[in-house]
mmCIF file of C-alpha atoms and ligand atoms in Angstrom:
data_model
loop_
_atom_site.group_PDB
_atom_site.id
_atom_site.type_symbol
_atom_site.label_atom_id
_atom_site.label_comp_id
_atom_site.label_asym_id
_atom_site.label_seq_id
_atom_site.Cartn_x
_atom_site.Cartn_y
_atom_site.Cartn_z
ATOM 1 C CA UNK A 1 -85.012 -103.913 77.508
ATOM 2 C CA UNK A 2 -84.487 -107.629 76.761
ATOM 3 C CA UNK A 3 -82.914 -108.049 73.252
ATOM 4 C CA UNK A 4 -82.951 -111.956 73.285
ATOM 5 C CA UNK A 5 -84.793 -113.305 70.502
ATOM 6 C CA UNK A 6 -84.129 -110.359 68.108
ATOM 7 C CA UNK A 7 -86.079 -110.867 64.989
ATOM 8 C CA UNK A 8 -86.626 -108.918 61.844
ATOM 9 C CA UNK A 9 -89.686 -106.683 61.330
ATOM 10 C CA UNK A 10 -90.937 -107.056 65.244
ATOM 11 C CA UNK A 11 -93.195 -104.230 65.859
ATOM 12 C CA UNK A 12 -93.367 -104.805 69.771
ATOM 13 C CA UNK A 13 -89.615 -104.574 69.815
ATOM 14 C CA UNK A 14 -89.445 -101.653 67.724
ATOM 15 C CA UNK A 15 -92.057 -100.056 70.074
ATOM 16 C CA UNK A 16 -89.850 -101.137 73.126
ATOM 17 C CA UNK A 17 -86.727 -99.444 71.523
ATOM 18 C CA UNK A 18 -88.596 -96.076 70.801
ATOM 19 C CA UNK A 19 -89.925 -96.184 74.403
ATOM 20 C CA UNK A 20 -86.510 -96.537 76.109
ATOM 21 C CA UNK A 21 -85.456 -93.765 73.503
ATOM 22 C CA UNK A 22 -88.257 -91.493 74.853
ATOM 23 C CA UNK A 23 -87.390 -92.390 78.259
ATOM 24 C CA UNK A 24 -83.717 -91.599 77.979
ATOM 25 C CA UNK A 25 -84.822 -88.134 77.089
ATOM 26 C CA UNK A 26 -81.783 -87.342 75.119
ATOM 27 C CA UNK A 27 -80.982 -84.788 72.355
ATOM 28 C CA UNK A 28 -78.650 -86.405 70.114
ATOM 29 C CA UNK A 29 -77.142 -85.713 66.518
ATOM 30 C CA UNK A 30 -75.790 -88.899 65.004
ATOM 31 C CA UNK A 31 -74.402 -89.552 61.548
ATOM 32 C CA UNK A 32 -74.331 -92.594 59.246
ATOM 33 C CA UNK A 33 -72.327 -93.026 56.166
ATOM 34 C CA UNK A 34 -74.427 -95.526 54.005
ATOM 35 C CA UNK A 35 -76.751 -95.223 51.335
ATOM 36 C CA UNK A 36 -78.569 -98.128 52.180
ATOM 37 C CA UNK A 37 -78.890 -96.909 55.756
ATOM 38 C CA UNK A 38 -80.455 -93.806 54.236
ATOM 39 C CA UNK A 39 -82.549 -95.727 52.437
ATOM 40 C CA UNK A 40 -83.952 -97.988 55.230
ATOM 41 C CA UNK A 41 -84.416 -94.575 57.489
ATOM 42 C CA UNK A 42 -86.590 -92.822 54.820
ATOM 43 C CA UNK A 43 -88.296 -95.693 53.355
ATOM 44 C CA UNK A 44 -89.716 -96.946 56.539
ATOM 45 C CA UNK A 45 -90.237 -93.262 58.044
ATOM 46 C CA UNK A 46 -87.717 -93.748 61.014
ATOM 47 C CA UNK A 47 -86.191 -90.323 60.626
ATOM 48 C CA UNK A 48 -89.500 -88.508 61.949
ATOM 49 C CA UNK A 49 -89.865 -91.111 64.520
ATOM 50 C CA UNK A 50 -86.424 -90.690 65.859
ATOM 51 C CA UNK A 51 -86.552 -87.016 65.784
ATOM 52 C CA UNK A 52 -89.586 -87.346 68.175
ATOM 53 C CA UNK A 53 -87.282 -88.968 70.606
ATOM 54 C CA UNK A 54 -84.629 -86.516 70.636
ATOM 55 C CA UNK A 55 -82.341 -88.104 67.830
ATOM 56 C CA UNK A 56 -81.486 -86.359 64.609
ATOM 57 C CA UNK A 57 -79.933 -88.797 61.867
ATOM 58 C CA UNK A 58 -77.815 -87.035 59.296
ATOM 59 C CA UNK A 59 -76.480 -88.992 56.284
ATOM 60 C CA UNK A 60 -72.737 -88.415 55.522
ATOM 61 C CA UNK A 61 -70.542 -89.242 52.622
ATOM 62 C CA UNK A 62 -71.914 -92.583 51.963
ATOM 63 C CA UNK A 63 -72.838 -92.657 48.341
ATOM 64 C CA UNK A 64 -69.677 -93.612 46.410
ATOM 65 C CA UNK A 65 -70.916 -91.997 43.350
ATOM 66 C CA UNK A 66 -71.924 -88.945 44.842
ATOM 67 C CA UNK A 67 -68.600 -88.432 46.344
ATOM 68 C CA UNK A 68 -66.745 -88.829 43.240
ATOM 69 C CA UNK A 69 -65.296 -85.482 42.532
ATOM 70 C CA UNK A 70 -66.055 -83.425 39.412
ATOM 71 C CA UNK A 71 -62.403 -83.936 38.104
ATOM 72 C CA UNK A 72 -62.662 -87.714 38.097
ATOM 73 C CA UNK A 73 -66.120 -87.400 36.357
ATOM 74 C CA UNK A 74 -64.417 -85.147 33.793
ATOM 75 C CA UNK A 75 -61.581 -87.730 33.322
ATOM 76 C CA UNK A 76 -63.897 -90.419 32.233
ATOM 77 C CA UNK A 77 -66.030 -88.193 30.017
ATOM 78 C CA UNK A 78 -62.881 -86.740 28.296
ATOM 79 C CA UNK A 79 -61.783 -90.590 27.841
ATOM 80 C CA UNK A 80 -65.224 -91.220 26.190
ATOM 81 C CA UNK A 81 -65.271 -88.103 23.698
ATOM 82 C CA UNK A 82 -61.760 -89.014 22.776
ATOM 83 C CA UNK A 83 -62.740 -92.363 21.405
ATOM 84 C CA UNK A 84 -61.694 -94.731 24.287
ATOM 85 C CA UNK A 85 -64.463 -97.354 25.145
ATOM 86 C CA UNK A 86 -65.724 -96.586 28.501
ATOM 87 C CA UNK A 87 -67.453 -98.973 30.960
ATOM 88 C CA UNK A 88 -69.375 -97.958 34.097
ATOM 89 C CA UNK A 89 -72.061 -98.528 36.442
ATOM 90 C CA UNK A 90 -75.666 -97.387 35.241
ATOM 91 C CA UNK A 91 -75.555 -94.594 37.889
ATOM 92 C CA UNK A 92 -72.454 -92.883 36.842
ATOM 93 C CA UNK A 93 -73.570 -92.518 33.196
ATOM 94 C CA UNK A 94 -76.046 -89.706 34.324
ATOM 95 C CA UNK A 95 -73.859 -87.844 36.463
ATOM 96 C CA UNK A 96 -73.473 -84.371 35.208
ATOM 97 C CA UNK A 97 -70.172 -82.970 34.504
ATOM 98 C CA UNK A 98 -69.475 -79.357 33.737
ATOM 99 C CA UNK A 99 -70.969 -79.495 30.388
ATOM 100 C CA UNK A 100 -72.097 -82.838 29.666
ATOM 101 C CA UNK A 101 -72.406 -86.538 31.150
ATOM 102 C CA UNK A 102 -71.292 -89.798 29.905
ATOM 103 C CA UNK A 103 -74.775 -90.329 28.513
ATOM 104 C CA UNK A 104 -74.110 -86.910 26.527
ATOM 105 C CA UNK A 105 -70.975 -88.384 24.949
ATOM 106 C CA UNK A 106 -72.811 -91.660 24.275
ATOM 107 C CA UNK A 107 -75.667 -89.855 22.603
ATOM 108 C CA UNK A 108 -72.917 -88.022 20.225
ATOM 109 C CA UNK A 109 -71.381 -91.353 19.285
ATOM 110 C CA UNK A 110 -69.087 -92.340 22.446
ATOM 111 C CA UNK A 111 -68.739 -95.951 23.084
ATOM 112 C CA UNK A 112 -70.020 -96.068 26.613
ATOM 113 C CA UNK A 113 -71.356 -99.323 28.102
ATOM 114 C CA UNK A 114 -73.311 -99.631 31.358
ATOM 115 C CA UNK A 115 -72.023 -102.835 33.229
ATOM 116 C CA UNK A 116 -72.890 -104.378 36.366
ATOM 117 C CA UNK A 117 -69.521 -105.307 37.581
ATOM 118 C CA UNK A 118 -66.053 -105.273 36.806
ATOM 119 C CA UNK A 119 -66.540 -108.794 35.221
ATOM 120 C CA UNK A 120 -68.747 -107.533 32.224
ATOM 121 C CA UNK A 121 -66.249 -105.156 31.630
ATOM 122 C CA UNK A 122 -63.293 -107.588 31.283
ATOM 123 C CA UNK A 123 -65.392 -109.788 29.300
ATOM 124 C CA UNK A 124 -66.147 -107.107 26.880
ATOM 125 C CA UNK A 125 -62.377 -106.432 26.581
ATOM 126 C CA UNK A 126 -61.847 -110.164 25.937
ATOM 127 C CA UNK A 127 -63.891 -109.889 23.305
ATOM 128 C CA UNK A 128 -62.922 -106.852 21.531
ATOM 129 C CA UNK A 129 -59.543 -105.693 20.375
ATOM 130 C CA UNK A 130 -60.137 -101.944 21.298
ATOM 131 C CA UNK A 131 -58.792 -100.161 24.640
ATOM 132 C CA UNK A 132 -61.593 -100.571 27.262
ATOM 133 C CA UNK A 133 -61.599 -98.546 30.487
ATOM 134 C CA UNK A 134 -63.544 -99.589 33.470
ATOM 135 C CA UNK A 135 -64.641 -96.609 35.746
ATOM 136 C CA UNK A 136 -63.853 -97.956 39.244
ATOM 137 C CA UNK A 137 -65.984 -96.199 41.760
ATOM 138 C CA UNK A 138 -66.906 -97.697 45.423
ATOM 139 C CA UNK A 139 -65.748 -98.184 48.829
ATOM 140 C CA UNK A 140 -64.413 -100.949 50.679
ATOM 141 C CA UNK A 141 -67.299 -103.062 49.724
ATOM 142 C CA UNK A 142 -66.513 -103.384 46.079
ATOM 143 C CA UNK A 143 -62.752 -102.816 45.963
ATOM 144 C CA UNK A 144 -61.943 -106.241 46.699
ATOM 145 C CA UNK A 145 -63.469 -107.496 43.522
ATOM 146 C CA UNK A 146 -61.342 -104.867 41.524
ATOM 147 C CA UNK A 147 -58.431 -106.090 43.301
ATOM 148 C CA UNK A 148 -59.059 -109.775 42.498
ATOM 149 C CA UNK A 149 -59.904 -109.024 38.867
ATOM 150 C CA UNK A 150 -56.395 -107.301 38.674
ATOM 151 C CA UNK A 151 -54.607 -110.097 40.242
ATOM 152 C CA UNK A 152 -56.278 -112.611 37.796
ATOM 153 C CA UNK A 153 -54.558 -110.635 35.035
ATOM 154 C CA UNK A 154 -57.354 -109.382 32.646
ATOM 155 C CA UNK A 155 -56.280 -108.767 29.350
ATOM 156 C CA UNK A 156 -53.832 -105.998 27.948
ATOM 157 C CA UNK A 157 -56.387 -103.716 26.448
ATOM 158 C CA UNK A 158 -58.368 -103.419 29.613
ATOM 159 C CA UNK A 159 -57.426 -100.921 32.450
ATOM 160 C CA UNK A 160 -59.285 -99.083 35.243
ATOM 161 C CA UNK A 161 -59.633 -95.621 36.250
ATOM 162 C CA UNK A 162 -59.391 -95.694 39.922
ATOM 163 C CA UNK A 163 -61.815 -93.562 41.847
ATOM 164 C CA UNK A 164 -62.172 -95.808 44.895
ATOM 165 C CA UNK A 165 -62.320 -94.598 48.401
ATOM 166 C CA UNK A 166 -62.055 -95.790 51.767
ATOM 167 C CA UNK A 167 -64.183 -94.835 54.757
ATOM 168 C CA UNK A 168 -62.205 -94.616 58.041
ATOM 169 C CA UNK A 169 -60.081 -91.338 56.869
ATOM 170 C CA UNK A 170 -63.338 -89.576 55.947
ATOM 171 C CA UNK A 171 -64.945 -90.224 59.240
ATOM 172 C CA UNK A 172 -61.628 -88.731 60.995
ATOM 173 C CA UNK A 173 -62.006 -85.601 58.884
ATOM 174 C CA UNK A 174 -65.484 -84.949 59.771
ATOM 175 C CA UNK A 175 -64.698 -85.429 63.579
ATOM 176 C CA UNK A 176 -61.592 -83.166 63.197
ATOM 177 C CA UNK A 177 -63.511 -80.286 61.568
ATOM 178 C CA UNK A 178 -66.326 -80.742 63.771
ATOM 179 C CA UNK A 179 -68.543 -78.889 61.245
ATOM 180 C CA UNK A 180 -71.678 -80.395 62.782
ATOM 181 C CA UNK A 181 -71.449 -81.432 66.616
ATOM 182 C CA UNK A 182 -71.855 -85.224 66.396
ATOM 183 C CA UNK A 183 -72.704 -87.408 69.485
ATOM 184 C CA UNK A 184 -72.513 -90.805 67.380
ATOM 185 C CA UNK A 185 -71.674 -92.475 64.383
ATOM 186 C CA UNK A 186 -73.562 -95.541 62.715
ATOM 187 C CA UNK A 187 -71.067 -97.387 60.899
ATOM 188 C CA UNK A 188 -71.969 -99.001 57.747
ATOM 189 C CA UNK A 189 -72.412 -102.902 57.585
ATOM 190 C CA UNK A 190 -71.230 -103.614 54.046
ATOM 191 C CA UNK A 191 -67.881 -101.790 54.531
ATOM 192 C CA UNK A 192 -67.377 -103.209 58.033
ATOM 193 C CA UNK A 193 -67.884 -106.565 56.789
ATOM 194 C CA UNK A 194 -64.745 -106.342 54.899
ATOM 195 C CA UNK A 195 -62.723 -104.147 57.129
ATOM 196 C CA UNK A 196 -63.964 -105.500 60.442
ATOM 197 C CA UNK A 197 -64.282 -103.440 64.063
ATOM 198 C CA UNK A 198 -60.826 -102.248 64.457
ATOM 199 C CA UNK A 199 -60.313 -99.589 62.041
ATOM 200 C CA UNK A 200 -63.142 -97.341 64.125
ATOM 201 C CA UNK A 201 -61.213 -97.867 67.435
ATOM 202 C CA UNK A 202 -59.007 -95.324 67.071
ATOM 203 C CA UNK A 203 -62.049 -92.678 66.176
ATOM 204 C CA UNK A 204 -63.563 -93.340 69.522
ATOM 205 C CA UNK A 205 -60.472 -92.949 71.418
ATOM 206 C CA UNK A 206 -59.387 -89.903 70.379
ATOM 207 C CA UNK A 207 -62.794 -87.911 69.889
ATOM 208 C CA UNK A 208 -64.470 -89.986 72.381
ATOM 209 C CA UNK A 209 -67.400 -90.759 70.217
ATOM 210 C CA UNK A 210 -69.538 -93.608 70.237
ATOM 211 C CA UNK A 211 -69.939 -95.771 67.466
ATOM 212 C CA UNK A 212 -72.236 -98.893 66.253
ATOM 213 C CA UNK A 213 -71.798 -100.970 63.381
ATOM 214 C CA UNK A 214 -75.292 -101.678 61.779
ATOM 215 C CA UNK A 215 -77.319 -103.888 59.597
ATOM 216 C CA UNK A 216 -79.949 -102.587 57.337
ATOM 217 C CA UNK A 217 -83.222 -103.486 58.384
ATOM 218 C CA UNK A 218 -85.395 -100.779 60.208
ATOM 219 C CA UNK A 219 -84.700 -102.855 63.485
ATOM 220 C CA UNK A 220 -81.130 -103.006 63.000
ATOM 221 C CA UNK A 221 -81.018 -99.133 62.758
ATOM 222 C CA UNK A 222 -83.268 -98.413 65.829
ATOM 223 C CA UNK A 223 -81.158 -100.750 67.814
ATOM 224 C CA UNK A 224 -78.079 -99.235 66.716
ATOM 225 C CA UNK A 225 -79.509 -95.971 67.860
ATOM 226 C CA UNK A 226 -80.487 -97.323 71.100
ATOM 227 C CA UNK A 227 -76.919 -98.687 71.583
ATOM 228 C CA UNK A 228 -75.437 -95.348 71.043
ATOM 229 C CA UNK A 229 -77.851 -93.552 73.520
ATOM 230 C CA UNK A 230 -76.701 -96.033 75.926
ATOM 231 C CA UNK A 231 -73.250 -95.646 75.533
ATOM 232 C CA UNK A 232 -73.872 -91.816 75.861
ATOM 233 C CA UNK A 233 -76.054 -92.276 79.151
ATOM 234 C CA UNK A 234 -73.394 -94.408 80.578
ATOM 235 C CA UNK A 235 -70.402 -92.089 79.610
ATOM 236 C CA UNK A 236 -68.912 -94.770 77.003
ATOM 237 C CA UNK A 237 -67.359 -94.150 73.715
ATOM 238 C CA UNK A 238 -66.619 -97.692 72.313
ATOM 239 C CA UNK A 239 -67.400 -99.459 69.033
ATOM 240 C CA UNK A 240 -70.208 -101.726 69.171
ATOM 241 C CA UNK A 241 -71.167 -104.299 66.746
ATOM 242 C CA UNK A 242 -74.992 -104.612 66.339
ATOM 243 C CA UNK A 243 -74.264 -106.405 63.012
ATOM 244 C CA UNK A 244 -72.359 -109.305 64.444
ATOM 245 C CA UNK A 245 -74.479 -111.901 62.532
ATOM 246 C CA UNK A 246 -72.455 -110.966 59.378
ATOM 247 C CA UNK A 247 -69.410 -108.428 60.636
ATOM 248 C CA UNK A 248 -66.511 -110.468 62.433
ATOM 249 C CA UNK A 249 -64.111 -108.234 64.544
ATOM 250 C CA UNK A 250 -61.269 -109.176 61.947
ATOM 251 C CA UNK A 251 -63.389 -108.484 58.816
ATOM 252 C CA UNK A 252 -62.794 -110.443 55.390
ATOM 253 C CA UNK A 253 -58.997 -111.351 55.750
ATOM 254 C CA UNK A 254 -59.044 -112.621 52.187
ATOM 255 C CA UNK A 255 -60.369 -109.268 50.744
ATOM 256 C CA UNK A 256 -58.173 -107.174 52.659
ATOM 257 C CA UNK A 257 -55.246 -108.998 51.457
ATOM 258 C CA UNK A 258 -56.326 -108.786 47.844
ATOM 259 C CA UNK A 259 -56.733 -104.905 48.444
ATOM 260 C CA UNK A 260 -53.203 -104.786 50.065
ATOM 261 C CA UNK A 261 -51.711 -106.522 47.250
ATOM 262 C CA UNK A 262 -53.090 -104.229 44.249
ATOM 263 C CA UNK A 263 -53.760 -100.816 45.763
ATOM 264 C CA UNK A 264 -51.904 -98.422 47.586
ATOM 265 C CA UNK A 265 -53.378 -95.131 49.443
ATOM 266 C CA UNK A 266 -53.290 -91.922 48.093
ATOM 267 C CA UNK A 267 -54.762 -88.363 49.107
ATOM 268 C CA UNK A 268 -58.067 -87.673 47.376
ATOM 269 C CA UNK A 269 -60.592 -84.960 47.390
ATOM 270 C CA UNK A 270 -63.936 -86.163 47.999
ATOM 271 C CA UNK A 271 -66.912 -84.104 46.665
ATOM 272 C CA UNK A 272 -67.896 -81.580 49.341
ATOM 273 C CA UNK A 273 -64.587 -82.157 51.309
ATOM 274 C CA UNK A 274 -61.137 -81.018 50.975
ATOM 275 C CA UNK A 275 -58.275 -83.613 50.005
ATOM 276 C CA UNK A 276 -58.537 -86.225 52.707
ATOM 277 C CA UNK A 277 -55.316 -87.947 53.415
ATOM 278 C CA UNK A 278 -54.932 -91.743 52.429
ATOM 279 C CA UNK A 279 -58.561 -91.852 51.808
ATOM 280 C CA UNK A 280 -58.401 -93.002 48.003
ATOM 281 C CA UNK A 281 -56.507 -96.004 46.421
ATOM 282 C CA UNK A 282 -54.446 -96.276 43.330
ATOM 283 C CA UNK A 283 -52.796 -99.369 41.728
ATOM 284 C CA UNK A 284 -49.512 -100.177 43.037
ATOM 285 C CA UNK A 285 -46.522 -99.540 40.245
ATOM 286 C CA UNK A 286 -46.443 -103.421 39.408
ATOM 287 C CA UNK A 287 -49.997 -103.160 37.891
ATOM 288 C CA UNK A 288 -49.387 -100.060 36.202
ATOM 289 C CA UNK A 289 -50.181 -101.584 32.639
ATOM 290 C CA UNK A 290 -53.789 -101.423 34.072
ATOM 291 C CA UNK A 291 -53.744 -98.008 35.053
ATOM 292 C CA UNK A 292 -56.035 -95.823 32.687
ATOM 293 C CA UNK A 293 -54.307 -92.572 33.984
ATOM 294 C CA UNK A 294 -50.803 -93.797 33.061
ATOM 295 C CA UNK A 295 -52.044 -95.385 29.752
ATOM 296 C CA UNK A 296 -54.085 -92.189 28.519
ATOM 297 C CA UNK A 297 -51.945 -89.451 30.330
ATOM 298 C CA UNK A 298 -51.635 -87.649 27.125
ATOM 299 C CA UNK A 299 -55.511 -87.485 26.692
ATOM 300 C CA UNK A 300 -56.080 -86.647 30.492
ATOM 301 C CA UNK A 301 -53.508 -84.092 30.904
ATOM 302 C CA UNK A 302 -55.947 -81.179 30.156
ATOM 303 C CA UNK A 303 -58.536 -82.571 32.705
ATOM 304 C CA UNK A 304 -55.853 -82.531 35.381
ATOM 305 C CA UNK A 305 -54.468 -79.015 34.776
ATOM 306 C CA UNK A 306 -58.127 -77.681 34.824
ATOM 307 C CA UNK A 307 -60.115 -76.690 37.857
ATOM 308 C CA UNK A 308 -63.850 -77.572 37.982
ATOM 309 C CA UNK A 309 -66.587 -75.731 39.588
ATOM 310 C CA UNK A 310 -69.500 -77.851 41.262
ATOM 311 C CA UNK A 311 -73.070 -77.525 39.472
ATOM 312 C CA UNK A 312 -74.202 -74.059 40.157
ATOM 313 C CA UNK A 313 -76.481 -73.957 43.036
ATOM 314 C CA UNK A 314 -75.977 -77.622 43.965
ATOM 315 C CA UNK A 315 -75.680 -78.356 47.533
ATOM 316 C CA UNK A 316 -74.621 -81.871 47.122
ATOM 317 C CA UNK A 317 -71.433 -80.929 48.875
ATOM 318 C CA UNK A 318 -73.511 -79.620 51.863
ATOM 319 C CA UNK A 319 -75.836 -82.729 51.929
ATOM 320 C CA UNK A 320 -72.768 -85.251 51.973
ATOM 321 C CA UNK A 321 -71.335 -83.503 55.060
ATOM 322 C CA UNK A 322 -74.833 -83.835 56.775
ATOM 323 C CA UNK A 323 -74.960 -80.181 56.846
ATOM 324 C CA UNK A 324 -78.326 -79.713 55.140
ATOM 325 C CA UNK A 325 -80.983 -82.190 54.206
ATOM 326 C CA UNK A 326 -81.920 -82.775 50.470
ATOM 327 C CA UNK A 327 -85.187 -80.985 50.969
ATOM 328 C CA UNK A 328 -83.456 -77.931 52.094
ATOM 329 C CA UNK A 329 -81.809 -77.482 48.769
ATOM 330 C CA UNK A 330 -83.844 -74.732 46.636
ATOM 331 C CA UNK A 331 -83.569 -76.945 43.716
ATOM 332 C CA UNK A 332 -84.859 -79.864 45.055
ATOM 333 C CA UNK A 333 -87.865 -81.741 43.048
ATOM 334 C CA UNK A 334 -88.069 -78.314 41.174
ATOM 335 C CA UNK A 335 -85.150 -77.746 38.930
ATOM 336 C CA UNK A 336 -83.541 -81.044 39.906
ATOM 337 C CA UNK A 337 -85.154 -84.532 39.637
ATOM 338 C CA UNK A 338 -83.948 -88.117 38.880
ATOM 339 C CA UNK A 339 -85.031 -87.156 35.200
ATOM 340 C CA UNK A 340 -83.060 -83.974 34.953
ATOM 341 C CA UNK A 341 -80.533 -84.139 37.946
ATOM 342 C CA UNK A 342 -78.268 -81.228 38.753
ATOM 343 C CA UNK A 343 -75.906 -83.055 41.200
ATOM 344 C CA UNK A 344 -74.845 -86.631 41.737
ATOM 345 C CA UNK A 345 -76.850 -87.026 44.992
ATOM 346 C CA UNK A 346 -79.894 -86.916 42.560
ATOM 347 C CA UNK A 347 -78.735 -89.480 40.166
ATOM 348 C CA UNK A 348 -77.433 -92.375 42.346
ATOM 349 C CA UNK A 349 -79.826 -94.408 44.089
ATOM 350 C CA UNK A 350 -77.745 -94.194 47.288
ATOM 351 C CA UNK A 351 -77.658 -90.470 47.030
ATOM 352 C CA UNK A 352 -79.648 -88.491 49.648
ATOM 353 C CA UNK A 353 -81.419 -86.437 47.120
ATOM 354 C CA UNK A 354 -82.691 -89.425 45.054
ATOM 355 C CA UNK A 355 -83.811 -91.239 47.968
ATOM 356 C CA UNK A 356 -85.451 -88.315 49.632
ATOM 357 C CA UNK A 357 -87.331 -87.762 45.607
ATOM 358 C CA UNK A 358 -88.416 -91.270 45.782
ATOM 359 C CA UNK A 359 -90.063 -91.658 49.346
ATOM 360 C CA UNK A 360 -91.008 -88.295 50.129
ATOM 361 C CA UNK A 361 -91.646 -86.226 47.064
ATOM 362 C CA UNK A 362 -93.876 -88.906 45.616
HETATM 363 FE FE1 SF4 B 401 -77.894 -80.711 44.204
HETATM 364 FE FE2 SF4 B 401 -79.863 -81.665 42.987
HETATM 365 FE FE3 SF4 B 401 -79.458 -82.250 45.597
HETATM 366 FE FE4 SF4 B 401 -79.661 -79.839 45.106
HETATM 367 S S1 SF4 B 401 -81.634 -81.344 44.837
HETATM 368 S S2 SF4 B 401 -78.132 -80.904 46.397
HETATM 369 S S3 SF4 B 401 -79.288 -79.377 43.099
HETATM 370 S S4 SF4 B 401 -78.569 -82.740 43.675
#
């Protein structure tokens, strides 16, 4: 098929791709790790189309709010309940903790502010005297802006509860455990804009798995699947970059340097996963005055010493590992809805359950 002249929303090209996939007569399972990819796949009805041509696409741990573990949620709720001003993204406010959420704490009088970015949190701290904690959640896409904020030396009353994670170690764990047999990976465009193509290469080498970095248009995803299928047919296991209009092989060097200056890797548990080596980030010692865990250790000690269960009956862990689809959870759209969420996958607009509810249930 001629891929010259590729343009968005080109029905003819989409039909050509689907025909080639049909002719390829493959039976493949692939995973992506991106909430925006999931939104595109579901919103545009690509999932059933691809199933018809033998490609089953599973969503992995691509929603940063969803993979934030229960202990981290309890940490931020505890800080709010103890009188610390807490700033967080809107999605995080409604994520259920064991017995309450940030929203519940707010309704009981805690000072919880929704912010649209770390800059808003810093501005708030600059204009107020009290301690202000920002709940820093996100993958490589958002972490550079946090790093740059810290390098610009925010006020002394500002600190962050670091819950940032990096994607490649999670992919490695998924491939190592082999819980579902994967024939290919679709890599996230946003994250890859920062990290480039290199970090994925050891995975293809070690696990002989084809990978394609993809953009967010429906045709980007169809093309990514086609490139994976072609690799499979030709016995190749490489990293291809479908999103080369944005993603450069070297990534964003300045962003990577900022992250490197501010953060160091740490082992961390992801919701639905065990502890993943070097998959989390924490502030380097020279920035410890901005580390909420160091400043408020007396408040957080209790949380650190407690084991927390996942919400009863919630299958978010399985959804995030791609083992079940959201609609297979017995609580989906019954007990669990965006208005009354049981797990984070129904709260976040990047969560599989929320996306399925918005586009399929309605
Ligand atoms: Fe959890 Fe609700 Fe999703 Fe079920 S539908 S997995 S309870 S968030």
